[in-house]
Coordinates of C-alpha atoms in Angstrom, one line a residue:
Chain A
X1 CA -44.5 -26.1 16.5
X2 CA -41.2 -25.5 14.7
X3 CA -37.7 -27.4 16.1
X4 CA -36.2 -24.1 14.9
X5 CA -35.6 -21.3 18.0
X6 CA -37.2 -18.0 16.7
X7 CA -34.1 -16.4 17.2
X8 CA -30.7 -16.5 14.8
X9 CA -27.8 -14.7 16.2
X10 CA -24.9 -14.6 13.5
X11 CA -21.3 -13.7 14.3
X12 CA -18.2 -13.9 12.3
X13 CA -15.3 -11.6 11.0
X14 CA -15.6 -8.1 9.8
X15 CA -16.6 -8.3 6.1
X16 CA -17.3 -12.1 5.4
X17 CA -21.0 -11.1 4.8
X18 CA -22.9 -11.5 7.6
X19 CA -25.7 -8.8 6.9
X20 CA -25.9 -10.6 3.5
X21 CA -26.8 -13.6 4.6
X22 CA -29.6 -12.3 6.6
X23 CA -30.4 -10.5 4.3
X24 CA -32.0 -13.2 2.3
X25 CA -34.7 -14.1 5.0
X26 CA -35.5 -11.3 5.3
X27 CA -38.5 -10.4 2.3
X28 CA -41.0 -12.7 4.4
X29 CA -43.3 -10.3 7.0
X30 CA -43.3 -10.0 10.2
X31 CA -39.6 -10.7 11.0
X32 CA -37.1 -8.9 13.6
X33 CA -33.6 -7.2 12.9
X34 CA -31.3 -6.5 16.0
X35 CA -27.9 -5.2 15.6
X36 CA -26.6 -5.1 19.8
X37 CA -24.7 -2.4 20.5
X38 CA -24.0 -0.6 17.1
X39 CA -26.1 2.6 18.2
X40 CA -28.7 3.9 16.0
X41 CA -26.7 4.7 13.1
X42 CA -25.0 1.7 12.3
X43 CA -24.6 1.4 8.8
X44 CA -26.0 -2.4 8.6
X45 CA -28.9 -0.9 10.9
X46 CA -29.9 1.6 8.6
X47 CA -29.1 -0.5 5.4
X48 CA -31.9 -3.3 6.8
X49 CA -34.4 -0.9 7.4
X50 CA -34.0 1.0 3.8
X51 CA -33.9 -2.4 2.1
X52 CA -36.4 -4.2 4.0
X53 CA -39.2 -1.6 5.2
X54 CA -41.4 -4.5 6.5
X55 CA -38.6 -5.5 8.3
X56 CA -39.0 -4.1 12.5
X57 CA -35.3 -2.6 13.1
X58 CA -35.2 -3.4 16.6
X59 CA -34.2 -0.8 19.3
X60 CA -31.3 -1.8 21.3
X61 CA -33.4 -0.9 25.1
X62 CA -36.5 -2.6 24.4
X63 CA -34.6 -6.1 22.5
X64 CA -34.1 -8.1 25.5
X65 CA -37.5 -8.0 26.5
X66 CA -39.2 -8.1 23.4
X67 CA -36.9 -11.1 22.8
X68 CA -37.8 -12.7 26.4
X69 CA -41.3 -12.7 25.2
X70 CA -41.4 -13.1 21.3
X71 CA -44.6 -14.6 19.9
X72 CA -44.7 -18.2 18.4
X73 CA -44.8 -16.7 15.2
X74 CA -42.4 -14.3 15.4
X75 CA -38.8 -14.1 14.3
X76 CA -35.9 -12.1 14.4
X77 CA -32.2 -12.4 13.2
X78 CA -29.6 -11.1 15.7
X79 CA -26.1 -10.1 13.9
X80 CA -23.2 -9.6 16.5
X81 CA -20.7 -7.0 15.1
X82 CA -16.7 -8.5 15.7
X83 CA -16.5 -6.4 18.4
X84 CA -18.7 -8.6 20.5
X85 CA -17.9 -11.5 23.3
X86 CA -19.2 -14.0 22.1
X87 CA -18.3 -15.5 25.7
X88 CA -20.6 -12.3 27.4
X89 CA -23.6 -12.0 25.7
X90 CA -26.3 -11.1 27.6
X91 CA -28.6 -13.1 25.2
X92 CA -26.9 -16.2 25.8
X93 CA -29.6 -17.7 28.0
X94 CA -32.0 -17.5 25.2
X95 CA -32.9 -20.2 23.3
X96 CA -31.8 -19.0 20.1
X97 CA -30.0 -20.7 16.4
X98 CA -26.0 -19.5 16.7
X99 CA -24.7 -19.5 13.4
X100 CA -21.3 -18.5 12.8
X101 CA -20.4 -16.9 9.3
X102 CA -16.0 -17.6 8.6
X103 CA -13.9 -17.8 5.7
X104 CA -13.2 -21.4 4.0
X105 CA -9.5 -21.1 4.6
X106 CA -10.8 -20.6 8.7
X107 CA -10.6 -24.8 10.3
X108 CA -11.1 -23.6 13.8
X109 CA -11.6 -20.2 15.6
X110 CA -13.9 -19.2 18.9
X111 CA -16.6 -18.7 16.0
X112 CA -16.8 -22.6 15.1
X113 CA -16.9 -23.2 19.6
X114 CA -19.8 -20.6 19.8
X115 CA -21.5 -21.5 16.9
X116 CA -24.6 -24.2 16.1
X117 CA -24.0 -24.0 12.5
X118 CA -21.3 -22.4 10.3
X119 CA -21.8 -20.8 6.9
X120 CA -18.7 -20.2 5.0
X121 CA -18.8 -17.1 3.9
X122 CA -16.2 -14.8 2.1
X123 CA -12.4 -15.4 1.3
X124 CA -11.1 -12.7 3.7
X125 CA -8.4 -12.5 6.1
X126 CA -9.6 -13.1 9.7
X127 CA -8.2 -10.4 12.2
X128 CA -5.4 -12.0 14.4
X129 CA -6.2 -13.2 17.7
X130 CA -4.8 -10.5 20.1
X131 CA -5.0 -7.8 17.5
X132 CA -8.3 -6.3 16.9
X133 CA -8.8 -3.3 14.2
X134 CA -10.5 -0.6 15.3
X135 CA -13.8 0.4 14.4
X136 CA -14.4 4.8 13.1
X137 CA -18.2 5.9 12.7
X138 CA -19.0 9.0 11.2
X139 CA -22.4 10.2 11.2
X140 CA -23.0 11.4 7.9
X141 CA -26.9 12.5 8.2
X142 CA -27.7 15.8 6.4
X143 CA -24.3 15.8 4.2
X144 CA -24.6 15.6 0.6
X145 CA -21.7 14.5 -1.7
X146 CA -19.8 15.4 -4.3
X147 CA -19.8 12.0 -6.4
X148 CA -16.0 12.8 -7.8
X149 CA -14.6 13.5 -4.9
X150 CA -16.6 11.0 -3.0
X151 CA -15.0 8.2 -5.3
X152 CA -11.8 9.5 -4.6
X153 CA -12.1 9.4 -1.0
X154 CA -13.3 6.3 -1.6
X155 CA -10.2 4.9 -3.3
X156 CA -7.9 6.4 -1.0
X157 CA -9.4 5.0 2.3
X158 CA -9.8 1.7 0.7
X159 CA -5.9 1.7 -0.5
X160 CA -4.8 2.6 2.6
X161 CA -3.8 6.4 2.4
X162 CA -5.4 6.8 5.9
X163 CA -4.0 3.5 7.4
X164 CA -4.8 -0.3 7.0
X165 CA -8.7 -0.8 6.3
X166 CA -10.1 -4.3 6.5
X167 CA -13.9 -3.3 5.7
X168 CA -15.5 -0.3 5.4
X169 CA -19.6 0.5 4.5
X170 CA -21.3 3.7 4.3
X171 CA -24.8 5.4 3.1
X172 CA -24.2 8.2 1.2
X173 CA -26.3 10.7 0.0
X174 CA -26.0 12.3 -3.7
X175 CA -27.1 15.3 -5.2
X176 CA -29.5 14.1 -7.4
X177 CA -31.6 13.0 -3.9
X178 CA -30.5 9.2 -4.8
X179 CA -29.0 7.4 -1.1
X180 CA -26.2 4.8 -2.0
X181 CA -25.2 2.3 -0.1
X182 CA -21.0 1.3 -0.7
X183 CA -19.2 -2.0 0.4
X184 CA -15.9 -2.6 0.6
X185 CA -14.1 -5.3 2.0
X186 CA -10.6 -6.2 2.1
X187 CA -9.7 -9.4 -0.5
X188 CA -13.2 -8.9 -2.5
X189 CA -11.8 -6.7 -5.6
X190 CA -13.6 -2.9 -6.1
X191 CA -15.7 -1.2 -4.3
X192 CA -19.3 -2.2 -4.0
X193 CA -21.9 0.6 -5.1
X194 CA -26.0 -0.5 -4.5
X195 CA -28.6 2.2 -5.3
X196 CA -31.2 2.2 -2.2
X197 CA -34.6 2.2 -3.5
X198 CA -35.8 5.6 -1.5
X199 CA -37.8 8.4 -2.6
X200 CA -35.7 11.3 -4.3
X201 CA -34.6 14.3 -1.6
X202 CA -34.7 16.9 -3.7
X203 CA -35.5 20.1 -1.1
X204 CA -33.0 20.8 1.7
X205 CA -30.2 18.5 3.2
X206 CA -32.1 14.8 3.7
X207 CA -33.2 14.1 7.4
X208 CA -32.7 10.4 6.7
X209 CA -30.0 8.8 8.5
X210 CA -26.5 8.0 7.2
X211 CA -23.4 7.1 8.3
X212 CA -20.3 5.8 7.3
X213 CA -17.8 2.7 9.3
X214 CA -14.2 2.0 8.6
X215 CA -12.6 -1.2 9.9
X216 CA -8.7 -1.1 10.1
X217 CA -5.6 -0.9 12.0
X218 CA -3.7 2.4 12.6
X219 CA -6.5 4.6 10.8
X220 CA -5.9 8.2 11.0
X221 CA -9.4 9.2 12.2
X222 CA -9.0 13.1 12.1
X223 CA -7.6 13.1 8.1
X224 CA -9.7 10.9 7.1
X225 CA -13.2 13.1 9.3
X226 CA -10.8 16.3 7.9
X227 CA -10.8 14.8 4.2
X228 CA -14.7 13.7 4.7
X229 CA -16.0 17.6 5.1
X230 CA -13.7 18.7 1.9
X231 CA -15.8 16.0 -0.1
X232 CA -19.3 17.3 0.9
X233 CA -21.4 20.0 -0.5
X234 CA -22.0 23.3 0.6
X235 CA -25.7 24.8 1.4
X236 CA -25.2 26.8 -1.7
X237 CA -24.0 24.3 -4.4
X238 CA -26.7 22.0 -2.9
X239 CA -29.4 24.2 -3.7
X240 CA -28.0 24.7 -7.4
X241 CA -27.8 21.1 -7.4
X242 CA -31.7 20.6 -6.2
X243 CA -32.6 23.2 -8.4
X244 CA -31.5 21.2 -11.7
X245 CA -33.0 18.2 -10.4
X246 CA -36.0 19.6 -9.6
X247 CA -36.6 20.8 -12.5
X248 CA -35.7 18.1 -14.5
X249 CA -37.7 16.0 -12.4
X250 CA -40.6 17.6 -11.5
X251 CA -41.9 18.8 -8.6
X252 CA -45.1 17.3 -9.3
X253 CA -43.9 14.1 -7.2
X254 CA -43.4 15.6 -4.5
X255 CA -44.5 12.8 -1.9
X256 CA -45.6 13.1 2.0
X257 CA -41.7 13.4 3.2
X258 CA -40.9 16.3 3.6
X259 CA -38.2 17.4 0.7
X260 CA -38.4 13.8 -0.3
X261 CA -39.6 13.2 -4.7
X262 CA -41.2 10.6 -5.2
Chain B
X1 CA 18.9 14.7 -34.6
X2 CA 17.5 13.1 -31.3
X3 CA 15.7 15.5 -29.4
X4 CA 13.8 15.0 -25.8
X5 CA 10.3 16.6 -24.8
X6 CA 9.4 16.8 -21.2
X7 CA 6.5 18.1 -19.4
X8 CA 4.8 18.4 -16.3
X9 CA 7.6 18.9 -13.7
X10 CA 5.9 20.0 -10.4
X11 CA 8.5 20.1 -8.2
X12 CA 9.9 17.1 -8.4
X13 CA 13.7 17.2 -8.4
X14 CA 14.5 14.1 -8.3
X15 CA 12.2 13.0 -11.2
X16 CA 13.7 15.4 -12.6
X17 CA 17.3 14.9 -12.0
X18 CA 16.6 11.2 -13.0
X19 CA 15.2 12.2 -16.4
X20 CA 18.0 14.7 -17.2
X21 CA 20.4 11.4 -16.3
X22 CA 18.1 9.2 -18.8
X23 CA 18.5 12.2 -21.8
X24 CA 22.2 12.2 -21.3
X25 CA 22.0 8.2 -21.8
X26 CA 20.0 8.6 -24.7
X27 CA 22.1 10.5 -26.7
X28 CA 19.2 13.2 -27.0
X29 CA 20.8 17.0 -28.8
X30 CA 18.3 18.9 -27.6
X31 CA 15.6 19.2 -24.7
X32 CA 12.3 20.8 -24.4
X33 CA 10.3 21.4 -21.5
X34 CA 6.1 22.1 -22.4
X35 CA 6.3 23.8 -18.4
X36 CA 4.5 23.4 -15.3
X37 CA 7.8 23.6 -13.3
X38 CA 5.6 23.9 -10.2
X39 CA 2.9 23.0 -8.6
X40 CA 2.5 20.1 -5.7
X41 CA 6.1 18.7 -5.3
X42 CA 8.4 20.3 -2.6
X43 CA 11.0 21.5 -4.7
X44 CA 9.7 24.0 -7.0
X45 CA 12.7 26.9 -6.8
X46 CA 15.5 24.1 -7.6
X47 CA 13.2 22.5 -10.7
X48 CA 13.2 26.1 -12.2
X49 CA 17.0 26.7 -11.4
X50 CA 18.2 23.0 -13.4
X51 CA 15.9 24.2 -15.7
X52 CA 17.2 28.0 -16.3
X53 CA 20.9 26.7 -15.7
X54 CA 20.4 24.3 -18.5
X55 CA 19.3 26.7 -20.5
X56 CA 16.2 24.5 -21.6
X57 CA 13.4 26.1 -23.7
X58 CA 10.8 25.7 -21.9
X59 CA 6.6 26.7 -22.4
X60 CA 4.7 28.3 -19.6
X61 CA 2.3 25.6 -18.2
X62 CA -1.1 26.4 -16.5
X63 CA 0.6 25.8 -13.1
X64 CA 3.1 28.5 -14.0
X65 CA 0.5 30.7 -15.3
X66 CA -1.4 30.8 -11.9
X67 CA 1.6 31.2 -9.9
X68 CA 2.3 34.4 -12.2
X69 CA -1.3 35.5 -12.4
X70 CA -3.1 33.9 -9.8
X71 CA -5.8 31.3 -9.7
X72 CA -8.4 31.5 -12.2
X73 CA -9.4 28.8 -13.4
X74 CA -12.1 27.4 -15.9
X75 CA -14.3 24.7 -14.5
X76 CA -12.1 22.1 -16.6
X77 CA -9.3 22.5 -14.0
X78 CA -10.2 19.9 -11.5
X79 CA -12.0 16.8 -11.3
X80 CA -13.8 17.5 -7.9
X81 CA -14.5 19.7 -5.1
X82 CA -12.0 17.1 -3.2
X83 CA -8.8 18.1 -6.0
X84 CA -9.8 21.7 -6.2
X85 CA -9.5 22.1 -2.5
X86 CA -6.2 20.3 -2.5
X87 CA -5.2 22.4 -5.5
X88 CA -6.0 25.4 -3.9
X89 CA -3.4 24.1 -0.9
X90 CA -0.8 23.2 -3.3
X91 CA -1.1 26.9 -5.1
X92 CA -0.8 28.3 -2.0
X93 CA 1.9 27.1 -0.3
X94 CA 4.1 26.8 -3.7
X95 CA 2.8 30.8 -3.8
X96 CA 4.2 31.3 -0.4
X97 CA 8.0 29.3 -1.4
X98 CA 8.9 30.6 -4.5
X99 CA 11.5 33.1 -4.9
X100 CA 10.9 35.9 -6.4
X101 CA 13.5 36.0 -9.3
X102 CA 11.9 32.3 -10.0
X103 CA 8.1 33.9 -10.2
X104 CA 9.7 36.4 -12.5
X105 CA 11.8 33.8 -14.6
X106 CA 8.0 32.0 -14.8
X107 CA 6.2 35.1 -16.2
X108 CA 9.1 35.2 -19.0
X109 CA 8.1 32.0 -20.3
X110 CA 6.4 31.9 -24.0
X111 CA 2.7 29.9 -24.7
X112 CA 4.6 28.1 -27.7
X113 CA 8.2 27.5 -28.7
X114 CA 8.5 26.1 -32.4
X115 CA 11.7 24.3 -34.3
X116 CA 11.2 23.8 -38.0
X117 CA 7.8 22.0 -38.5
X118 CA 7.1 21.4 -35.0
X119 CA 5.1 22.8 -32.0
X120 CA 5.4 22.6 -28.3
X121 CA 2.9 23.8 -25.8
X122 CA 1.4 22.9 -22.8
X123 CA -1.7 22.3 -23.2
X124 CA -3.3 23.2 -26.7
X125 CA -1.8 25.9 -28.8
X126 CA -5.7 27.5 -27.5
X127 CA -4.2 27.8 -24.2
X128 CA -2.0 25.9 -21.3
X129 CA -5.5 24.9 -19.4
X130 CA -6.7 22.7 -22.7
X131 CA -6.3 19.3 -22.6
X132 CA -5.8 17.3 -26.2
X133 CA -7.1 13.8 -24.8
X134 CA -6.5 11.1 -26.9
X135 CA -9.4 10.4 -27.0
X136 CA -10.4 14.1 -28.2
X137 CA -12.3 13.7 -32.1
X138 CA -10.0 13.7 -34.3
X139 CA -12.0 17.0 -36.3
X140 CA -10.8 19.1 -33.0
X141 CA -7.2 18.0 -33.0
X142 CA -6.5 18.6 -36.6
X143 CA -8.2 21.8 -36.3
X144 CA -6.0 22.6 -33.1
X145 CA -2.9 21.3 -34.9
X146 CA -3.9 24.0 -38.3
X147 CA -3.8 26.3 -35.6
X148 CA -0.5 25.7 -34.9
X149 CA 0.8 25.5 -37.9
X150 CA 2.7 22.5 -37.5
X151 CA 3.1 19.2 -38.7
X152 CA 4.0 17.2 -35.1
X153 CA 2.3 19.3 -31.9
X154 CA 3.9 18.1 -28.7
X155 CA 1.6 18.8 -25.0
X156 CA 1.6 17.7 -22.0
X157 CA -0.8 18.4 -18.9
X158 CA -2.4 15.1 -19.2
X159 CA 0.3 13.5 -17.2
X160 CA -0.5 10.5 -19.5
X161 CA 1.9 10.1 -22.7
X162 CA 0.6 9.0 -26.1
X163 CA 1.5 9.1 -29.8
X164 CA -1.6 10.2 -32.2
X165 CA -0.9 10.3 -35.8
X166 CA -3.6 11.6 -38.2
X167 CA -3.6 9.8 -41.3
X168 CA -4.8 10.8 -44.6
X169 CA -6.5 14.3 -43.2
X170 CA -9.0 15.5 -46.0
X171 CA -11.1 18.7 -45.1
X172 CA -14.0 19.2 -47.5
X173 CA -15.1 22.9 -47.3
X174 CA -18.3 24.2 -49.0
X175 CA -17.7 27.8 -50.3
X176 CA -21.0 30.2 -50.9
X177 CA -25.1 28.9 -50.7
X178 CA -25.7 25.3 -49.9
X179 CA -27.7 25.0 -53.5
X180 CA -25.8 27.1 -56.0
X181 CA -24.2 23.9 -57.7
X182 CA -20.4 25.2 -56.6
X183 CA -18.7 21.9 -56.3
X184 CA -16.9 21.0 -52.4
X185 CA -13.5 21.7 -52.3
X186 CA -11.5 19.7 -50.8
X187 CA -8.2 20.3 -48.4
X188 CA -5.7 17.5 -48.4
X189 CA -3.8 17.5 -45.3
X190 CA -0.7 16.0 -45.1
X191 CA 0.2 13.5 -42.2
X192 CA 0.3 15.5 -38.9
X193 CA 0.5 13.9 -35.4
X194 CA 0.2 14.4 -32.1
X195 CA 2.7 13.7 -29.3
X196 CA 2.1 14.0 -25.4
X197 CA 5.4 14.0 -23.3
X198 CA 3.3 12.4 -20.0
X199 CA 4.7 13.9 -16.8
X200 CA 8.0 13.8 -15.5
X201 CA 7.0 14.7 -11.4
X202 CA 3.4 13.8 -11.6
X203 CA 2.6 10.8 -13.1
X204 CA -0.6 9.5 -13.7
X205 CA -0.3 6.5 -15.5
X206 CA -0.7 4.1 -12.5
X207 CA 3.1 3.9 -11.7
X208 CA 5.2 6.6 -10.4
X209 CA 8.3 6.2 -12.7
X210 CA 8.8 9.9 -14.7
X211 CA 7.7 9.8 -18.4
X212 CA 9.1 11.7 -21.1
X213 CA 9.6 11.6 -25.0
X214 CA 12.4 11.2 -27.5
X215 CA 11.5 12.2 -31.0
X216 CA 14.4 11.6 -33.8
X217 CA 13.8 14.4 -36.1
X218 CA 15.4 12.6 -39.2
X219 CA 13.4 9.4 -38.8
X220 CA 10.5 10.7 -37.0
X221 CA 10.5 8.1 -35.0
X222 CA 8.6 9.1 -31.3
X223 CA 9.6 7.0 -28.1
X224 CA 8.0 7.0 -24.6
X225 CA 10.3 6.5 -21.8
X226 CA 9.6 6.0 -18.5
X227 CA 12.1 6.3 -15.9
X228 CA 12.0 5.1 -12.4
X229 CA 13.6 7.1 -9.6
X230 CA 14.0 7.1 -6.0
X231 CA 10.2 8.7 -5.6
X232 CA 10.3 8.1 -1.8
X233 CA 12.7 11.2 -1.4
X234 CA 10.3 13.3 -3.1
X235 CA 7.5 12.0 -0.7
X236 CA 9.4 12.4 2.5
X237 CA 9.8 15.7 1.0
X238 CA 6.7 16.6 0.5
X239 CA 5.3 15.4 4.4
X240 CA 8.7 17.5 5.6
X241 CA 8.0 20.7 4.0
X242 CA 4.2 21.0 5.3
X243 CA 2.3 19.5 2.0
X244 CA -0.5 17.2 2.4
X245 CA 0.8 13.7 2.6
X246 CA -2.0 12.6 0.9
X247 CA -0.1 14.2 -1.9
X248 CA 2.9 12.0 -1.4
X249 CA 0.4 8.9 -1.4
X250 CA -0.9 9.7 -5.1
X251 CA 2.4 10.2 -5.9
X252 CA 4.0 7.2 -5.0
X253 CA 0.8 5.4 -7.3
X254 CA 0.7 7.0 -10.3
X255 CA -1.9 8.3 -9.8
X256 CA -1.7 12.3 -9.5
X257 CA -5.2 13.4 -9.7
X258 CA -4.3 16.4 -12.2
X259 CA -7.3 18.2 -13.8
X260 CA -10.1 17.4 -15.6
X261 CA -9.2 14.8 -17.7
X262 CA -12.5 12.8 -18.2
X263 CA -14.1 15.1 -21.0
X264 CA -12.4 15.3 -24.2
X265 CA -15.2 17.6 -25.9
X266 CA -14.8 20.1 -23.4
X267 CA -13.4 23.5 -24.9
X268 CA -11.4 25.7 -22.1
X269 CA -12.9 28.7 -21.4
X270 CA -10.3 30.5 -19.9

């Protein structure tokens, strides 16, 4: 039997790269995924379970018993969004690995007292004690983009047209039927643009989940949700869309999802 | 003689007011405006009026155009769904400001004003919606510049200033059936160039200072200035007057998303 717990629960700062240091455990089989109190459409959520398909996304309800009685064999990695105590987790009284992931400037912080191990991770700012950024989800399931004005929304949020953003992470669906998955975070130069390897939805507005999550201080939620709707496509445009795609694709793929290409 | 070419406007008095400052300093005889007076900035009825009261010939711009004629616009007028939208807001509230002697003043306004051997326009001498890129092929400019009958063409609507000079132009021109043994004859062109005046209330160079040109008709010599101004007046203008403040935002960058600007093989269609 292993010394290691079966459980790794990660913490650190928004942006210093927690999900992708998980992220490279996670091609082995039969491994866990468990994002506490994120809610279904958490962008890291959704990104683990596109990336990873072997990978079992963990429902927030069933985790604390499923952990309570994980299997010898099994494994699962636990990432704690900044939001969370550290000090009040319920799955403190597990025996679990606590690494922390900080930035190399960062000597000393409640990460380093909580954590087992600490990863340095990437050269961000760390939020100051006492002033936390907020956190703004959008569901974006069923929109479609358009990719020009996508970018631009893009560049504006992330240079601070709709107030100070630390990090912000979104899957975004294109008209082609191609899902991308964009990372930003404050102190890493550019925006970060990673195709997700899903079958093309090419018939109707996709049923797949996405979702977008800005981190910041003083963000104006309503322009930026008000400047979101100007930057998606309309039923009709879609469909013109589709139709060119379609035909330049083929519907000969079409594969067992429904609207989904192959 | 020095003369001063300025384009692109929109509203912006005090881009404006610090160009016309810059001119004087210069030494320039003459001004020309290639037009869009309006359009996005908050002060469109006191751009035209320092315009008209300096008596400065000026081209109608595609901004002028649609507040004369109403939008209609070839797909080449905006680089997204997100711009159009905003354009649309910008149209209509500049529709809703502008005095009426000012629309009229803005219908009087000519495609293209000439002096000697050159040519201002907005656009292309093809129409103020046309964009000569720099990066357009240089078969398409010459052929736009023929058009115009001129040896130096001076646009605007870019918002970016350049300098193009085509050297050495030779058009070869096959007259009658490919095979009948008639030899090519062959055009020689004479120098022509060129010269985008950028944007004086819209920049989109990555810096909000105004851009204009000064071109010394004696030496032909062609130089960009860029002026910086006090662009925070214009954006507290712009949030006080009920436009987007996204607006004021691009503004204060450089980086004015003006219209399709990404395709120089694209031929307006309207």
């Amino acid at each position: 039997m292993s010394d290691t717990p079966n459980i790794t629960v990660v913490a650190g700062p928004p942006g210093i790269g927690k999900t992708t240091w998980i992220s490279q455990f996670l091609s082995a089989a039969g491994l866990g995924y468990l994002y506490p109190g994120a809610g279904a459409e958490a962008v890291d959520r959704l990104r683990i379970g596109y990336r990873f398909p072997q990978v079992s996304v963990i429902e927030e309800e069933a985790a604390l018993a499923l952990l309570s009685d994980l299997p010898e064999s099994g494994r699962v990695y636990i990432e704690l969004g900044f939001h969370i105590d550290l000090a009040m987790l319920p799955l403190n009284g597990l025996p679990c690995r606590r690494v922390a992931v900080v930035p190399p400037n960062l000597a000393e912080s409640e990460w380093h007292s909580w954590a087992d191990e600490v990863i340095i991770g990437n050269n961000i700012e760390t939020p100051q004690a006492g002033r936390l950024p907020s956190l703004w989800r959008a569901p974006l399931t069923g929109q479609v983009f358009d990719p020009p004005s996508l970018d631009e929304l893009l560049i504006e949020l992330t240079g601070g047209a709709y107030g100070q953003v630390i990090r912000l992470k979104g899957i975004f669906e294109l008209p082609d039927g191609q899902a991308f998955y964009v990372d930003f975070a404050e102190g890493i130069p550019g925006l970060e643009y990673t195709e997700l390897k899903l079958p093309r939805w090419l018939e109707g507005r996709p049923s797949r989940l996405s979702s977008l999550e800005v981190v910041g201080y003083d963000l104006q939620q309503t322009m930026i949700k008000e400047t979101l709707l100007l930057t998606c496509l309309s039923d009709e445009i879609l469909a013109q869309y589709q139709r060119q795609y379609q035909e330049h694709y083929g519907l000969e793929g079409l594969s067992e999802t429904k609207g989904a290409v192959a | 003689m020095k003369l001063a070419v300025m384009s692109c406007i929109h509203g912006n008095y005090e881009a404006l007011n610090a160009v016309l400052s810059d001119i004087d300093a210069q030494k320039a005889e003459q001004i020309y405006c290639l037009g869009d007076l309006v359009g996005y900035g908050p002060d469109p009825n006191a751009v035209v009026e320092m315009i008209r009261s300096l008596a400065i010939p000026t081209c109608q711009g595609c901004w002028d155009e649609d507040i004369v004629e109403g939008l209609n616009a070839c797909e080449c007028s905006y680089p997204s769904q997100l711009a159009e939208q905003r354009g649309r807001i910008a149209h209509e509230w500049t529709n809703d400001v502008i005095h009426p002697e000012v629309r009229e003043y803005l219908a009087t306004l000519p495609m293209t004003l000439r002096k000697d051997n050159l040519c201002f326009v907005h656009g292309s001498p093809n129409s103020q919606h046309e964009y000569l890129l720099p990066s357009m092929d240089g078969f398409a400019v010459l052929e736009r510049l023929l058009s115009a009958d001129a040896d130096v063409l001076f646009c605007g609507h870019t918002h970016v200033p350049y300098d193009r000079r085509l050297e050495d132009a030779a058009l070869s021109v096959k007259v009658g059936a490919a095979d009948n043994g008639e030899p090519l004859q062959q055009l020689q062109v004479p120098l022509k160039r060129i010269v985008n005046a950028g944007s004086v209330g819209e920049p989109r160079h990555g810096r909000p200072n105004a851009t204009y040109v000064i071109y010394d008709t004696d030496t032909t010599q062609v130089t960009l200035r860029e002026v910086p101004y006090d662009y925070h007046k214009t954006c507290e203008a712009i949030i006080e007057k009920g436009l987007p403040p996204i607006f004021a935002w691009r503004l204060a960058r450089g980086v004015e998303f003006a219209e399709r600007a990404d395709d120089p093989s694209h031929v307006c269609e309207r």
